[in-house]
């Protein structure tokens, strides 16, 4: 879940006091909305890879005829497939130096998926990321984002919530 | 999972028939507290490489012992999302239809070390937490060596009566 550390300015511009802001995360970005930066096309090949990597054995992940017989237009993505798309979109915020998030000090705290319908091969997804909360607890800064995945018709397919915990310097 | 030898998520224990042979579960057959499935996923470093490639998450803490130690870990750990993915696959394989998944969530409460050489067994079980409105809430227990690695983990699945 962690991404490689990104370059971070020596001075992030944040006034650091150990009591209130030990991690350098810019708390003023709460409420920020990051619009879609790409159209992600869901492929049968990626669905098969992800199903295999997560131990999903349903033929609906790999057999188009079986998927169609079950009422789907094409093969169906496994349970956590949406995280691939969500993380690409989240990177526009969390990997940007302006967020103040240092990935060498990040742990993945929580993840939630909510599906309006399953992702299927051929879906063209555009994702909007919302920065919902930045909170401090026990010396950690928790950053919660919400990625909304919409299809070509603009309908929401899935919502992926992610909380990262950022450790303070020297912790 | 990488070569079919130690297939991650392969049911080691369950109702006895494979997912292809099993009919879809029905809501009216379920009761709160029923254990729906158990499975053990065996992870090796190759499993982590497979997941990194599939997911696009190439953080070196999931493949480089040196990097993992430099950032304060005792060694390479599995992606939290791999562990949750294994749990999600256990749910959808049980349901017989991956499209029936309404929601899935977890807190990553403990890292999952994957030694080299070695194998880490992730134990997954699902129990009926709540029923109603055409849905079942499946409470997930996900542990390594009997210690919970995903907390507050649950899925909601749509089923017919």
Short mmCIF file of C-alpha atoms in Angstrom, two decimals:
data_model
loop_
_atom_site.label_atom_id
_atom_site.label_comp_id
_atom_site.label_asym_id
_atom_site.label_seq_id
_atom_site.Cartn_x
_atom_site.Cartn_y
_atom_site.Cartn_z
CA UNK A 1 0.00 0.00 0.00
CA UNK A 2 2.82 2.30 0.72
CA UNK A 3 4.27 3.98 -2.27
CA UNK A 4 7.95 4.76 -2.65
CA UNK A 5 9.06 7.86 -0.84
CA UNK A 6 8.70 10.98 -2.89
CA UNK A 7 10.97 13.96 -2.91
CA UNK A 8 9.93 16.34 -0.19
CA UNK A 9 11.15 19.90 0.11
CA UNK A 10 13.54 20.44 2.99
CA UNK A 11 11.22 23.18 4.15
CA UNK A 12 7.59 22.33 3.53
CA UNK A 13 6.51 25.78 4.64
CA UNK A 14 4.68 24.35 7.61
CA UNK A 15 5.58 25.68 11.02
CA UNK A 16 6.43 22.57 12.96
CA UNK A 17 5.69 22.31 16.63
CA UNK A 18 5.91 18.86 18.12
CA UNK A 19 2.63 19.25 19.95
CA UNK A 20 0.34 20.16 17.09
CA UNK A 21 1.88 19.24 13.77
CA UNK A 22 4.69 16.72 14.11
CA UNK A 23 4.33 15.01 10.74
CA UNK A 24 4.46 17.82 8.22
CA UNK A 25 1.11 16.94 6.66
CA UNK A 26 -0.60 20.06 5.33
CA UNK A 27 -3.88 20.16 7.22
CA UNK A 28 -5.26 23.00 5.11
CA UNK A 29 -5.95 20.54 2.28
CA UNK A 30 -9.00 19.04 3.98
CA UNK A 31 -11.94 19.47 1.64
CA UNK A 32 -9.75 19.55 -1.45
CA UNK A 33 -11.26 17.86 -4.50
CA UNK A 34 -8.89 16.44 -7.10
CA UNK A 35 -10.63 16.06 -10.47
CA UNK A 36 -9.99 13.08 -12.76
CA UNK A 37 -6.59 13.06 -14.41
CA UNK A 38 -7.04 10.02 -16.67
CA UNK A 39 -9.54 7.54 -18.05
CA UNK A 40 -8.73 4.07 -16.72
CA UNK A 41 -9.91 1.27 -18.99
CA UNK A 42 -10.57 -1.98 -17.11
CA UNK A 43 -9.03 -4.90 -19.00
CA UNK A 44 -9.75 -8.62 -18.86
CA UNK A 45 -6.00 -9.23 -18.53
CA UNK A 46 -5.69 -7.04 -15.43
CA UNK A 47 -8.80 -8.64 -13.92
CA UNK A 48 -7.26 -12.08 -14.39
CA UNK A 49 -3.93 -10.94 -12.85
CA UNK A 50 -5.63 -9.40 -9.84
CA UNK A 51 -7.92 -12.41 -9.34
CA UNK A 52 -4.93 -14.74 -9.39
CA UNK A 53 -2.85 -12.52 -7.07
CA UNK A 54 -5.66 -12.41 -4.49
CA UNK A 55 -6.71 -16.06 -4.72
CA UNK A 56 -10.11 -15.47 -6.33
CA UNK A 57 -11.23 -18.61 -8.16
CA UNK A 58 -14.66 -17.77 -9.61
CA UNK A 59 -14.80 -18.45 -13.35
CA UNK A 60 -16.59 -15.11 -13.72
CA UNK A 61 -13.17 -13.42 -13.38
CA UNK A 62 -11.64 -15.26 -16.32
CA UNK A 63 -14.32 -16.81 -18.53
CA UNK A 64 -16.23 -14.28 -20.62
CA UNK A 65 -18.92 -16.76 -21.59
CA UNK A 66 -19.52 -17.68 -17.95
CA UNK A 67 -19.72 -13.99 -17.05
CA UNK A 68 -22.23 -13.36 -19.85
CA UNK A 69 -24.27 -16.37 -18.81
CA UNK A 70 -24.43 -14.82 -15.33
CA UNK A 71 -25.77 -11.58 -16.80
CA UNK A 72 -22.61 -9.46 -17.00
CA UNK A 73 -21.33 -7.79 -20.18
CA UNK A 74 -17.81 -9.19 -19.67
CA UNK A 75 -15.54 -10.70 -17.01
CA UNK A 76 -16.10 -9.36 -13.48
CA UNK A 77 -13.36 -7.74 -11.38
CA UNK A 78 -12.40 -9.24 -8.01
CA UNK A 79 -13.36 -7.65 -4.68
CA UNK A 80 -10.54 -5.16 -4.27
CA UNK A 81 -9.84 -4.34 -7.92
CA UNK A 82 -11.07 -0.76 -7.43
CA UNK A 83 -8.00 -0.01 -5.31
CA UNK A 84 -5.82 -0.12 -8.43
CA UNK A 85 -7.80 2.72 -9.94
CA UNK A 86 -8.23 4.58 -6.65
CA UNK A 87 -4.50 4.56 -5.83
CA UNK A 88 -3.59 5.92 -9.25
CA UNK A 89 -6.00 8.79 -8.69
CA UNK A 90 -4.99 9.36 -5.05
CA UNK A 91 -1.38 9.77 -6.16
CA UNK A 92 -2.26 13.19 -7.57
CA UNK A 93 -2.77 14.29 -3.98
CA UNK A 94 -0.72 12.06 -1.69
CA UNK A 95 2.42 11.82 -3.85
CA UNK A 96 2.43 15.56 -4.53
CA UNK A 97 4.98 17.33 -2.30
CA UNK A 98 2.34 19.93 -1.42
CA UNK A 99 0.47 17.32 0.65
CA UNK A 100 3.43 17.12 3.05
CA UNK A 101 3.05 13.33 3.20
CA UNK A 102 6.41 11.55 3.49
CA UNK A 103 5.92 8.01 2.24
CA UNK A 104 8.85 6.60 4.17
CA UNK A 105 6.77 7.32 7.28
CA UNK A 106 3.37 6.13 6.09
CA UNK A 107 1.37 3.09 7.12
CA UNK A 108 -1.93 2.01 5.62
CA UNK A 109 -4.51 2.25 8.40
CA UNK A 110 -7.88 1.46 6.83
CA UNK A 111 -9.60 0.78 3.51
CA UNK A 112 -13.28 0.62 2.56
CA UNK A 113 -15.01 -0.36 -0.68
CA UNK A 114 -18.60 0.32 -1.61
CA UNK A 115 -19.87 -0.96 -4.96
CA UNK A 116 -22.98 0.30 -6.78
CA UNK A 117 -22.23 -2.40 -9.36
CA UNK A 118 -19.22 -4.58 -10.08
CA UNK A 119 -16.42 -3.35 -12.31
CA UNK A 120 -16.30 -5.33 -15.56
CA UNK A 121 -13.83 -5.50 -18.45
CA UNK A 122 -14.36 -2.61 -20.83
CA UNK A 123 -15.39 -0.12 -18.15
CA UNK A 124 -13.95 3.35 -18.75
CA UNK A 125 -13.48 4.88 -15.33
CA UNK A 126 -12.77 8.46 -14.30
CA UNK A 127 -12.02 9.06 -10.65
CA UNK A 128 -12.48 12.08 -8.41
CA UNK A 129 -10.57 12.18 -5.12
CA UNK A 130 -11.83 14.02 -2.05
CA UNK A 131 -9.61 14.80 0.94
CA UNK A 132 -12.14 14.11 3.67
CA UNK A 133 -10.19 14.36 6.92
CA UNK A 134 -6.75 15.00 8.40
CA UNK A 135 -6.63 14.25 12.11
CA UNK A 136 -3.99 13.83 14.81
CA UNK A 137 -3.95 10.92 17.22
CA UNK A 138 -1.14 9.59 19.38
CA UNK A 139 1.56 11.37 17.41
CA UNK A 140 0.25 10.14 14.07
CA UNK A 141 -1.49 12.14 11.40
CA UNK A 142 -4.33 10.24 9.75
CA UNK A 143 -5.23 11.27 6.21
CA UNK A 144 -8.56 10.01 4.88
CA UNK A 145 -9.40 10.21 1.19
CA UNK A 146 -12.46 9.14 -0.77
CA UNK A 147 -12.10 8.12 -4.40
CA UNK A 148 -15.29 8.12 -6.44
CA UNK A 149 -15.10 5.93 -9.54
CA UNK A 150 -17.54 6.88 -12.29
CA UNK A 151 -18.23 5.10 -15.58
CA UNK A 152 -18.48 6.56 -19.08
CA UNK A 153 -22.11 7.51 -18.42
CA UNK A 154 -21.02 9.45 -15.33
CA UNK A 155 -22.66 6.98 -12.95
CA UNK A 156 -20.82 6.12 -9.75
CA UNK A 157 -19.59 2.52 -9.85
CA UNK A 158 -17.59 2.36 -6.63
CA UNK A 159 -16.39 4.50 -3.75
CA UNK A 160 -13.03 3.67 -2.17
CA UNK A 161 -12.13 5.16 1.21
CA UNK A 162 -8.51 5.07 2.36
CA UNK A 163 -6.86 6.18 5.58
CA UNK A 164 -3.09 6.56 5.80
CA UNK A 165 -1.22 7.05 9.06
CA UNK A 166 1.86 9.28 8.91
CA UNK A 167 4.44 8.98 11.70
CA UNK A 168 6.17 12.04 13.06
CA UNK A 169 9.88 12.66 12.56
CA UNK A 170 12.05 10.29 14.52
CA UNK A 171 9.23 7.93 15.39
CA UNK B 1 -0.57 -18.25 -6.18
CA UNK B 2 2.40 -17.78 -8.45
CA UNK B 3 2.91 -21.25 -9.75
CA UNK B 4 -0.16 -23.11 -8.60
CA UNK B 5 1.84 -24.96 -6.01
CA UNK B 6 0.75 -22.95 -3.01
CA UNK B 7 -2.38 -21.41 -4.44
CA UNK B 8 -3.29 -18.43 -2.29
CA UNK B 9 -6.83 -18.64 -1.10
CA UNK B 10 -7.29 -22.22 -2.11
CA UNK B 11 -9.93 -23.61 0.20
CA UNK B 12 -8.28 -26.05 2.58
CA UNK B 13 -11.39 -26.54 4.56
CA UNK B 14 -15.00 -25.74 3.85
CA UNK B 15 -18.20 -27.34 2.79
CA UNK B 16 -16.32 -29.92 0.78
CA UNK B 17 -17.22 -28.95 -2.77
CA UNK B 18 -15.31 -26.51 -4.95
CA UNK B 19 -16.67 -23.08 -5.87
CA UNK B 20 -17.64 -24.24 -9.34
CA UNK B 21 -19.71 -27.11 -8.06
CA UNK B 22 -21.39 -25.15 -5.31
CA UNK B 23 -24.77 -23.57 -5.79
CA UNK B 24 -25.25 -19.97 -4.73
CA UNK B 25 -26.04 -19.55 -1.02
CA UNK B 26 -29.55 -18.40 -0.18
CA UNK B 27 -30.43 -15.89 2.50
CA UNK B 28 -33.17 -18.10 3.94
CA UNK B 29 -30.62 -20.83 4.70
CA UNK B 30 -28.40 -18.55 6.82
CA UNK B 31 -28.46 -17.78 10.52
CA UNK B 32 -26.55 -15.22 12.57
CA UNK B 33 -23.42 -16.88 13.88
CA UNK B 34 -23.10 -19.44 11.06
CA UNK B 35 -19.51 -19.96 9.95
CA UNK B 36 -19.73 -19.61 6.16
CA UNK B 37 -16.20 -20.47 5.08
CA UNK B 38 -12.64 -20.84 6.21
CA UNK B 39 -9.56 -20.84 4.04
CA UNK B 40 -5.83 -20.52 4.42
CA UNK B 41 -3.76 -18.52 1.96
CA UNK B 42 -0.06 -19.36 1.87
CA UNK B 43 2.08 -16.34 1.02
CA UNK B 44 5.68 -16.33 -0.16
CA UNK B 45 7.83 -13.48 -1.47
CA UNK B 46 6.69 -14.52 -4.95
CA UNK B 47 3.09 -13.86 -3.89
CA UNK B 48 4.06 -10.30 -2.98
CA UNK B 49 5.79 -9.77 -6.32
CA UNK B 50 2.68 -11.06 -8.08
CA UNK B 51 0.48 -8.69 -6.12
CA UNK B 52 2.81 -5.75 -6.75
CA UNK B 53 2.65 -6.42 -10.49
CA UNK B 54 -1.12 -6.92 -10.51
CA UNK B 55 -1.92 -3.90 -8.36
CA UNK B 56 0.78 -1.46 -9.45
CA UNK B 57 1.85 -0.97 -5.81
CA UNK B 58 5.62 -1.32 -6.00
CA UNK B 59 6.57 0.02 -2.59
CA UNK B 60 9.93 -1.59 -1.73
CA UNK B 61 8.85 -2.51 1.81
CA UNK B 62 6.99 -5.36 0.07
CA UNK B 63 10.06 -6.77 -1.72
CA UNK B 64 13.30 -5.25 -0.41
CA UNK B 65 14.60 -6.50 2.93
CA UNK B 66 17.13 -3.66 3.00
CA UNK B 67 14.54 -0.97 2.41
CA UNK B 68 12.08 -2.47 4.90
CA UNK B 69 14.73 -2.45 7.63
CA UNK B 70 15.80 1.10 6.77
CA UNK B 71 12.29 2.35 7.50
CA UNK B 72 12.12 0.51 10.79
CA UNK B 73 10.40 -2.76 9.91
CA UNK B 74 11.81 -6.12 10.91
CA UNK B 75 11.65 -7.27 7.31
CA UNK B 76 9.48 -7.42 4.22
CA UNK B 77 5.73 -7.30 4.91
CA UNK B 78 2.74 -8.14 2.72
CA UNK B 79 0.69 -5.34 1.20
CA UNK B 80 -2.25 -4.67 3.54
CA UNK B 81 -4.38 -4.63 0.42
CA UNK B 82 -3.15 -8.12 -0.50
CA UNK B 83 -4.42 -9.41 2.83
CA UNK B 84 -7.75 -7.64 2.36
CA UNK B 85 -7.88 -8.90 -1.23
CA UNK B 86 -7.48 -12.49 -0.03
CA UNK B 87 -10.34 -11.95 2.41
CA UNK B 88 -12.50 -10.37 -0.29
CA UNK B 89 -11.82 -13.30 -2.61
CA UNK B 90 -12.86 -15.74 0.13
CA UNK B 91 -16.16 -13.86 0.39
CA UNK B 92 -16.91 -13.68 -3.33
CA UNK B 93 -15.86 -17.30 -3.94
CA UNK B 94 -18.28 -18.33 -1.19
CA UNK B 95 -21.02 -16.14 -2.68
CA UNK B 96 -20.46 -17.74 -6.10
CA UNK B 97 -20.79 -14.33 -7.75
CA UNK B 98 -18.20 -11.56 -7.41
CA UNK B 99 -20.85 -9.09 -8.57
CA UNK B 100 -22.86 -9.70 -5.40
CA UNK B 101 -20.34 -7.83 -3.24
CA UNK B 102 -21.87 -4.61 -1.89
CA UNK B 103 -19.09 -3.48 0.43
CA UNK B 104 -15.84 -4.59 2.04
CA UNK B 105 -13.73 -2.95 4.70
CA UNK B 106 -10.96 -3.46 7.24
CA UNK B 107 -8.45 -1.80 9.48
CA UNK B 108 -4.88 -2.94 9.07
CA UNK B 109 -4.11 -3.72 12.68
CA UNK B 110 -0.86 -5.69 12.43
CA UNK B 111 1.78 -6.11 9.72
CA UNK B 112 2.08 -9.50 7.98
CA UNK B 113 5.78 -10.43 7.72
CA UNK B 114 6.72 -12.70 4.82
CA UNK B 115 10.18 -14.23 5.36
CA UNK B 116 12.58 -15.49 2.70
CA UNK B 117 12.82 -18.40 2.61
CA UNK B 118 9.48 -19.21 4.14
CA UNK B 119 5.73 -19.15 3.92
CA UNK B 120 3.22 -17.11 5.86
CA UNK B 121 -0.22 -18.63 6.30
CA UNK B 122 -3.09 -16.14 6.40
CA UNK B 123 -6.16 -17.70 8.02
CA UNK B 124 -9.51 -16.32 6.91
CA UNK B 125 -12.98 -17.12 8.16
CA UNK B 126 -16.38 -15.54 7.58
CA UNK B 127 -19.34 -15.59 9.96
CA UNK B 128 -22.88 -14.27 9.52
CA UNK B 129 -23.08 -11.02 11.49
CA UNK B 130 -26.46 -9.73 10.36
CA UNK B 131 -29.21 -10.66 7.90
CA UNK B 132 -31.95 -8.71 6.19
CA UNK B 133 -33.05 -6.59 3.29
CA UNK B 134 -31.67 -9.05 0.75
CA UNK B 135 -28.22 -8.83 2.25
CA UNK B 136 -25.89 -10.63 4.61
CA UNK B 137 -23.15 -8.96 6.61
CA UNK B 138 -20.18 -11.30 6.78
CA UNK B 139 -17.86 -10.65 9.71
CA UNK B 140 -14.33 -11.60 8.75
CA UNK B 141 -11.61 -12.95 10.99
CA UNK B 142 -8.22 -12.68 9.37
CA UNK B 143 -5.18 -13.80 11.35
CA UNK B 144 -1.60 -15.00 11.14
CA UNK B 145 -0.43 -17.45 13.78
CA UNK B 146 -3.73 -16.83 15.58
CA UNK B 147 -3.10 -13.10 15.83
CA UNK B 148 -5.58 -10.77 14.14
CA UNK B 149 -4.10 -8.79 11.24
CA UNK B 150 -7.30 -7.17 9.94
CA UNK B 151 -9.56 -5.59 12.54
CA UNK B 152 -13.20 -4.58 12.10
CA UNK B 153 -13.20 -6.45 8.83
CA UNK B 154 -16.54 -7.13 7.22
CA UNK B 155 -18.28 -7.54 3.88
CA UNK B 156 -21.87 -7.08 2.78
CA UNK B 157 -23.17 -9.42 0.08
CA UNK B 158 -26.49 -9.29 -1.77
CA UNK B 159 -28.28 -12.65 -1.85
CA UNK B 160 -31.68 -13.84 -2.92
CA UNK B 161 -34.07 -15.57 -0.53
#
